[in-house]
PDB file of C-alpha atoms in Angstrom:
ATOM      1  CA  UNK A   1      14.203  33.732 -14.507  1.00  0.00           C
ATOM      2  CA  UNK A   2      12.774  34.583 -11.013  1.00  0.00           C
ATOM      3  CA  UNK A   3      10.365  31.678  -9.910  1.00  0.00           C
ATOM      4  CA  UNK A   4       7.115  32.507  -8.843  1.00  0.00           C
ATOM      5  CA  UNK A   5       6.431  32.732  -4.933  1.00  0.00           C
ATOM      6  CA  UNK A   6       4.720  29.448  -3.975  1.00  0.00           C
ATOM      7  CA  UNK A   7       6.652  27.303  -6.963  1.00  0.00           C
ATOM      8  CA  UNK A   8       7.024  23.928  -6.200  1.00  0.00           C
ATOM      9  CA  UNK A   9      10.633  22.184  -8.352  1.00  0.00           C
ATOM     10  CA  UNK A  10      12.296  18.981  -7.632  1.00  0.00           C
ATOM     11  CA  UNK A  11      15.835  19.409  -6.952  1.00  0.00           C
ATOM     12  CA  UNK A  12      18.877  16.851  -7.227  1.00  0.00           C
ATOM     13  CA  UNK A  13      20.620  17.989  -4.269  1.00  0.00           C
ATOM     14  CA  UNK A  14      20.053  17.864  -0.384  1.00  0.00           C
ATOM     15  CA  UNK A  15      19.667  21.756   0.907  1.00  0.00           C
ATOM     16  CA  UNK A  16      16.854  24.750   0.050  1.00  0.00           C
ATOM     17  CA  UNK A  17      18.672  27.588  -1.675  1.00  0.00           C
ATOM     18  CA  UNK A  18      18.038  31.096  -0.406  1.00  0.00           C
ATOM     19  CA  UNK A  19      14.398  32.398  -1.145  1.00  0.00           C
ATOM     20  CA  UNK A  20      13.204  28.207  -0.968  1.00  0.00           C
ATOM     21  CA  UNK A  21      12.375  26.462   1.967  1.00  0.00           C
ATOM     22  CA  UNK A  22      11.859  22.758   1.885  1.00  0.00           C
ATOM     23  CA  UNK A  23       8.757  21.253   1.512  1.00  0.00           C
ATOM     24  CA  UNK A  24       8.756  19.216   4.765  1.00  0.00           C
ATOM     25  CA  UNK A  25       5.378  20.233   6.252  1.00  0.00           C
ATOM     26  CA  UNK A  26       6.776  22.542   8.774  1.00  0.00           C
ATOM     27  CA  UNK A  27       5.231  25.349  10.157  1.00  0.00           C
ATOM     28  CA  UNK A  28       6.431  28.938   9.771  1.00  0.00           C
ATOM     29  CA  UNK A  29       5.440  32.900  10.425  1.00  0.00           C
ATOM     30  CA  UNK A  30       2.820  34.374   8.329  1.00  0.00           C
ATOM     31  CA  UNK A  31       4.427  37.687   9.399  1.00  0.00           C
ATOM     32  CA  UNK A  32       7.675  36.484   7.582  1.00  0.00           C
ATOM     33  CA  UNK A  33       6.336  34.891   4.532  1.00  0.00           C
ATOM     34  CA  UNK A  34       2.861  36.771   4.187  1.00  0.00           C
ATOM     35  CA  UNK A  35       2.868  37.067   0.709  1.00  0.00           C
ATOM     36  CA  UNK A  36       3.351  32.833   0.433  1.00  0.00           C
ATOM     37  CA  UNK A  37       0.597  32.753   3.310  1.00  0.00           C
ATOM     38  CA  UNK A  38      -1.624  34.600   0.732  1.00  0.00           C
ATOM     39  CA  UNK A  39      -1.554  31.791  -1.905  1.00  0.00           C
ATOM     40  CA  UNK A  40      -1.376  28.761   0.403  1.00  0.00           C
ATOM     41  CA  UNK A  41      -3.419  29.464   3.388  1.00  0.00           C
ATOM     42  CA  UNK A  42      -3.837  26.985   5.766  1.00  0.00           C
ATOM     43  CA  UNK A  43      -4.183  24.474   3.647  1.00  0.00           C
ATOM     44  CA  UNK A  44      -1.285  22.449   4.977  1.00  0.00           C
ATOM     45  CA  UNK A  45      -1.660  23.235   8.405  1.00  0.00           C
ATOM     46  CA  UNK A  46      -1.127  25.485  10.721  1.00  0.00           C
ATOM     47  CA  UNK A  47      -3.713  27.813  12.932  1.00  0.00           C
ATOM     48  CA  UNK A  48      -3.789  30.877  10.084  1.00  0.00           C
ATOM     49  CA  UNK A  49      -3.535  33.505  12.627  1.00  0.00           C
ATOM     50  CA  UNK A  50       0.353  33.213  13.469  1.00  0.00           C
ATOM     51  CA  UNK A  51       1.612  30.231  11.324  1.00  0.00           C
ATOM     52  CA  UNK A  52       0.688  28.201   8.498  1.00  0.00           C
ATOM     53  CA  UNK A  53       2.429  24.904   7.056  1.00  0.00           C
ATOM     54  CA  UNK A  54       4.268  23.943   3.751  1.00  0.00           C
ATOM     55  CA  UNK A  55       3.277  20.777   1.769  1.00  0.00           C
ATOM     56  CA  UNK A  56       4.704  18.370   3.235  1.00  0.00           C
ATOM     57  CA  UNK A  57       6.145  16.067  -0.044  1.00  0.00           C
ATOM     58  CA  UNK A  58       8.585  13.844   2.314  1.00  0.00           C
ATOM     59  CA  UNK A  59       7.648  10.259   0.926  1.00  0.00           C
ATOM     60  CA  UNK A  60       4.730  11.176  -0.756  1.00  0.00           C
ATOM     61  CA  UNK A  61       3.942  11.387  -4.699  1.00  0.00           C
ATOM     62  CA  UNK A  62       2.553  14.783  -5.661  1.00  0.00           C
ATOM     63  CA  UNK A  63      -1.020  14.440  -7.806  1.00  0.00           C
ATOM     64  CA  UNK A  64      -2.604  16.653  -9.814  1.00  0.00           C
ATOM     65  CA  UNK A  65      -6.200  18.310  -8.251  1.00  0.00           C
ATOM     66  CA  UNK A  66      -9.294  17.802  -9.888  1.00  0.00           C
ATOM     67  CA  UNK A  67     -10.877  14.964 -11.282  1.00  0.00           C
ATOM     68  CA  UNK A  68      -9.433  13.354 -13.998  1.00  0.00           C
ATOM     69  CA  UNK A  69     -12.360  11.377 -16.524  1.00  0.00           C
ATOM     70  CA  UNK A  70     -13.770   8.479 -14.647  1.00  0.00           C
ATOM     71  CA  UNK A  71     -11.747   9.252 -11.687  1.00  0.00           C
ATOM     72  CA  UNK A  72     -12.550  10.737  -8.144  1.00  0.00           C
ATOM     73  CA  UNK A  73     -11.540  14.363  -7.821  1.00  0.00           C
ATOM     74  CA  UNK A  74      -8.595  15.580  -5.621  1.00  0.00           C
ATOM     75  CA  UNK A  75      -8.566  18.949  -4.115  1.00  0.00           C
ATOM     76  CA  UNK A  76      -5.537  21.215  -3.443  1.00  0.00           C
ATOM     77  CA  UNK A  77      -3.916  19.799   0.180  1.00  0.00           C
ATOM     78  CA  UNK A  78      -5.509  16.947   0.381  1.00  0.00           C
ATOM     79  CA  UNK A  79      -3.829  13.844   1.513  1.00  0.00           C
ATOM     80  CA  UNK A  80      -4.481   9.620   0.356  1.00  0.00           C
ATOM     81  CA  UNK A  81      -2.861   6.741  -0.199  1.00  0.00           C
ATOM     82  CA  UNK A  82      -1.010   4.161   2.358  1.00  0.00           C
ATOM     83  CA  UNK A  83       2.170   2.768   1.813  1.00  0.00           C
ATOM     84  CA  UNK A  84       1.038  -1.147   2.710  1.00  0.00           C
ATOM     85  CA  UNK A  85      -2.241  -2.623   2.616  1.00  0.00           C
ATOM     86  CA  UNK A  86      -3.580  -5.784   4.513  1.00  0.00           C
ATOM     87  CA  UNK A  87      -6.155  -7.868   1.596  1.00  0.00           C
ATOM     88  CA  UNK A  88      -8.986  -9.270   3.918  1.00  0.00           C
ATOM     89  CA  UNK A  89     -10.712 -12.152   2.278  1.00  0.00           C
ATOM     90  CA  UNK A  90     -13.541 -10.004   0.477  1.00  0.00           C
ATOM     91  CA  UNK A  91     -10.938  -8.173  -1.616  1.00  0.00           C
ATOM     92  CA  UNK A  92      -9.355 -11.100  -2.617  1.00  0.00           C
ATOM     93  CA  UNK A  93     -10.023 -12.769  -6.386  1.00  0.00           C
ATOM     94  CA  UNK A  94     -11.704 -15.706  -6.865  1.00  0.00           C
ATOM     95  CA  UNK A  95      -9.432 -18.957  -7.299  1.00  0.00           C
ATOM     96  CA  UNK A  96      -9.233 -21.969  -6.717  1.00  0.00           C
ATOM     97  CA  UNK A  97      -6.640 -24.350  -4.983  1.00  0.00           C
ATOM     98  CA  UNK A  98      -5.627 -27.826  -6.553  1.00  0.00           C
ATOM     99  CA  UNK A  99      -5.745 -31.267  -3.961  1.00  0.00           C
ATOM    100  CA  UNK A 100      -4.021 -33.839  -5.725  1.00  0.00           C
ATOM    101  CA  UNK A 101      -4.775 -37.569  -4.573  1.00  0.00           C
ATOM    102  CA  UNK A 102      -3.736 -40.730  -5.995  1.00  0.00           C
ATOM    103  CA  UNK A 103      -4.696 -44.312  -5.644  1.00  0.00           C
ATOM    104  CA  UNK A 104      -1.712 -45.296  -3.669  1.00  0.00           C
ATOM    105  CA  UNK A 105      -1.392 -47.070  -0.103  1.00  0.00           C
ATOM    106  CA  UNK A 106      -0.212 -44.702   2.524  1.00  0.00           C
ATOM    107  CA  UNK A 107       3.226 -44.986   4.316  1.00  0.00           C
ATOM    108  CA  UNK A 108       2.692 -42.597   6.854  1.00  0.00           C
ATOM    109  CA  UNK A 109       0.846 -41.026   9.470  1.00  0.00           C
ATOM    110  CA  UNK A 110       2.774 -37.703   9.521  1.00  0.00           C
ATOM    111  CA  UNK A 111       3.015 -36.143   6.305  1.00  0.00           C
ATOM    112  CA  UNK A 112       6.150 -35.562   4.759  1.00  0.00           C
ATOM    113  CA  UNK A 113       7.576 -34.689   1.121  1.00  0.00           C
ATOM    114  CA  UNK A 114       7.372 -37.174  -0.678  1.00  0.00           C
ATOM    115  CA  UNK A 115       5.350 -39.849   1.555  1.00  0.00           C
ATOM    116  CA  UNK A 116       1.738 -41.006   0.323  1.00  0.00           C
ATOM    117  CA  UNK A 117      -0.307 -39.971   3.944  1.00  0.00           C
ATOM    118  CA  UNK A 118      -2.751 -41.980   5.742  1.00  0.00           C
ATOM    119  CA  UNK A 119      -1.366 -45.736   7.007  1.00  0.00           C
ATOM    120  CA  UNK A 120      -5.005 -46.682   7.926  1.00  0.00           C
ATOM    121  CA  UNK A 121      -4.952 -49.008  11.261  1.00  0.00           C
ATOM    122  CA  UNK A 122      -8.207 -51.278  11.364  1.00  0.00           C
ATOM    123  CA  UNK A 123      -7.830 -52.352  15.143  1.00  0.00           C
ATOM    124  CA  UNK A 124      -4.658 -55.069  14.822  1.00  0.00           C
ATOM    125  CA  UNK A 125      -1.519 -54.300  16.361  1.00  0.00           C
ATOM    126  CA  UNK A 126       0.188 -53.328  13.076  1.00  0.00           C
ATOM    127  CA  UNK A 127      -1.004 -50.935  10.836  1.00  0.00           C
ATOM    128  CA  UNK A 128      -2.489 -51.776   7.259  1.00  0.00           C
ATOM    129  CA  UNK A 129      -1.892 -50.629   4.206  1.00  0.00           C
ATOM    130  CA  UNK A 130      -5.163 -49.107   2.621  1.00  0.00           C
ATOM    131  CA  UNK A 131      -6.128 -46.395   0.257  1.00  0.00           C
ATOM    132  CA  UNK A 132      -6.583 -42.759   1.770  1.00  0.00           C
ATOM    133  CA  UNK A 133      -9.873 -41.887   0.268  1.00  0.00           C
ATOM    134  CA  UNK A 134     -13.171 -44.088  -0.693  1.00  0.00           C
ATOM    135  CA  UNK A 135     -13.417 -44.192  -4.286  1.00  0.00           C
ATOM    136  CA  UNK A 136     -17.357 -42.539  -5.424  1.00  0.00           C
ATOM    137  CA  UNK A 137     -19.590 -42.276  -8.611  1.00  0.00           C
ATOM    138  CA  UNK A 138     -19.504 -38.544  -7.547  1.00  0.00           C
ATOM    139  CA  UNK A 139     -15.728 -37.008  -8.404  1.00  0.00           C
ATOM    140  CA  UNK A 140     -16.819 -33.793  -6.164  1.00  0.00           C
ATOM    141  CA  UNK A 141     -16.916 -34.117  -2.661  1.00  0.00           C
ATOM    142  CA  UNK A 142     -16.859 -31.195  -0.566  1.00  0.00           C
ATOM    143  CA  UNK A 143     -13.587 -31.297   1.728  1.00  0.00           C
ATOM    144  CA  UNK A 144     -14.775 -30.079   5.601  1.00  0.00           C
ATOM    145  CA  UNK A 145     -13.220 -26.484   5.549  1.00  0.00           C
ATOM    146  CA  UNK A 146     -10.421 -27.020   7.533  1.00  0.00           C
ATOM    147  CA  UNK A 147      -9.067 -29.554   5.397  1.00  0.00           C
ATOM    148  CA  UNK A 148      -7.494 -26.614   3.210  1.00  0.00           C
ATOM    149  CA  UNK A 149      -6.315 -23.900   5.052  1.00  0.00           C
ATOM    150  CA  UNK A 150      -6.381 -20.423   3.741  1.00  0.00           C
ATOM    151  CA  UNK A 151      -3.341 -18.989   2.956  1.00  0.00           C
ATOM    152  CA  UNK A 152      -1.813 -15.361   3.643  1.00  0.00           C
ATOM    153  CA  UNK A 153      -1.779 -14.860   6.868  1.00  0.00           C
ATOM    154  CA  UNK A 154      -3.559 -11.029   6.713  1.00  0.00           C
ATOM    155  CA  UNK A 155       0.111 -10.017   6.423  1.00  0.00           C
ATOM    156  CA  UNK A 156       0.294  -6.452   4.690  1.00  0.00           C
ATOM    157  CA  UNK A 157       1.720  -6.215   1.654  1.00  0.00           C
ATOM    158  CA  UNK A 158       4.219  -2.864  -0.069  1.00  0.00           C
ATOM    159  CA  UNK A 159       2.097  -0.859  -2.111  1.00  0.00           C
ATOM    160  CA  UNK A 160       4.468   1.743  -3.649  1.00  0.00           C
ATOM    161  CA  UNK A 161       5.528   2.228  -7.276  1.00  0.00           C
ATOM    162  CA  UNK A 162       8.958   1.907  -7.847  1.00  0.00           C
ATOM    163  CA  UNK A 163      10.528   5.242  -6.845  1.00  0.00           C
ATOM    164  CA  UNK A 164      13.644   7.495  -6.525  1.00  0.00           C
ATOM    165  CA  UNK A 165      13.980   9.880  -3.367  1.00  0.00           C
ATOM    166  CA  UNK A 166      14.426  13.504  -4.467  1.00  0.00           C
ATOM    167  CA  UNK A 167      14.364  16.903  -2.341  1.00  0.00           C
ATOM    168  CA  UNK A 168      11.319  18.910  -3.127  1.00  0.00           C
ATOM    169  CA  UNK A 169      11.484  22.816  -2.369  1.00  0.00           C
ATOM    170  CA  UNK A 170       8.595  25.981  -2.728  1.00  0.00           C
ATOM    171  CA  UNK A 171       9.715  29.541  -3.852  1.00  0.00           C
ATOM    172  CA  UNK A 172       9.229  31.859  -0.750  1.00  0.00           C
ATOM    173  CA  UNK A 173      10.392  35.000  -2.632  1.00  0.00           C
ATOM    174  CA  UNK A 174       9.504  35.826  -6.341  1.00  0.00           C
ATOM    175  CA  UNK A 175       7.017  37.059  -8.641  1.00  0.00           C
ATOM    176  CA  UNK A 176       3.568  37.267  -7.055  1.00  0.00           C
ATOM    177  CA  UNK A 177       1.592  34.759  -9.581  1.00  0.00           C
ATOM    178  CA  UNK A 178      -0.889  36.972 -11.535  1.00  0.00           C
ATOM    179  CA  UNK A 179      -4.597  35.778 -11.846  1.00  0.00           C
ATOM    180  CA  UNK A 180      -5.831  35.223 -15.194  1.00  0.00           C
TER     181      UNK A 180
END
């Protein structure tokens, strides 16, 4: 079965048969491939007077256009998505982070696994042994912020599904798609 001219198909194998060219966004002649011109326009680049571009599906998921129920609508060429975000603090969900204390002496002024922190030294030339924290009728006490650090570091983060490469190629000769 011929394809039609402007056919998009998913191939399993790394070269554009005659009458397909790849879809890798590059530009080419109207004058050679007027009657593919006719159905994609510009819409992929390209001045329209001498050239015009091919969807360009190199890393990128094709979408359906329109809009989908409760979802934005997507029009034919258009372009979205990122492959990595950075979260900033507004987009991130509220949590909370655990401090754990005990009523133990400290052993150290540097803390390491293991070590209760906080050898408390009262003015002698030794330090003392005393409890890190002053025991209150009020369990809550607000920590000053820099007590706990945030955590993430702004680094970005992959945002792709889990995917396959593949070659995509468009039909440059064919049947001319009839309008319904």
């Amino acid at each position: 079965m011929e394809p039609y001219v402007g056919e998009i198909k998913m191939i399993g194998f790394s070269y554009a048969p005659d009458g397909w060219l790849p879809c890798d966004g590059r530009l080419v002649p109207i004058t050679q491939f007027q009657a593919l011109f006719s159905l994609l326009g510009n819409k992929y680049g390209g001045d329209g007077r001498t050239n015009f571009g091919l969807p360009d599906l190199r890393g990128r998921v094709p979408v359906g256009i329109g809009a989908g129920p409760g979802l934005s609508g997507i029009e034919q060429g258009q372009l979205g998505g990122v492959e990595s975000v950075t979260l900033t603090n507004s987009q991130m969900p509220a949590h909370n982070h655990t401090f754990a204390v005990a009523n133990v002496n400290g052993d150290t002024t540097v803390p390491v696994a293991g070590a209760s922190l906080a050898v408390v030294n009262t003015g002698g030339r030794e330090p003392e042994q005393h409890p890190a924290y002053l025991a209150s009728g009020n369990p809550s006490i607000p920590l000053n912020p820099t007590t706990v650090q945030p955590s993430g570091g702004s680094q970005p983060h992959e945002n792709r599904q889990p995917f396959i490469g593949t070659m995509f190629i468009i039909a440059t000769n064919g049947v001319f798609p009839p309008r319904p």
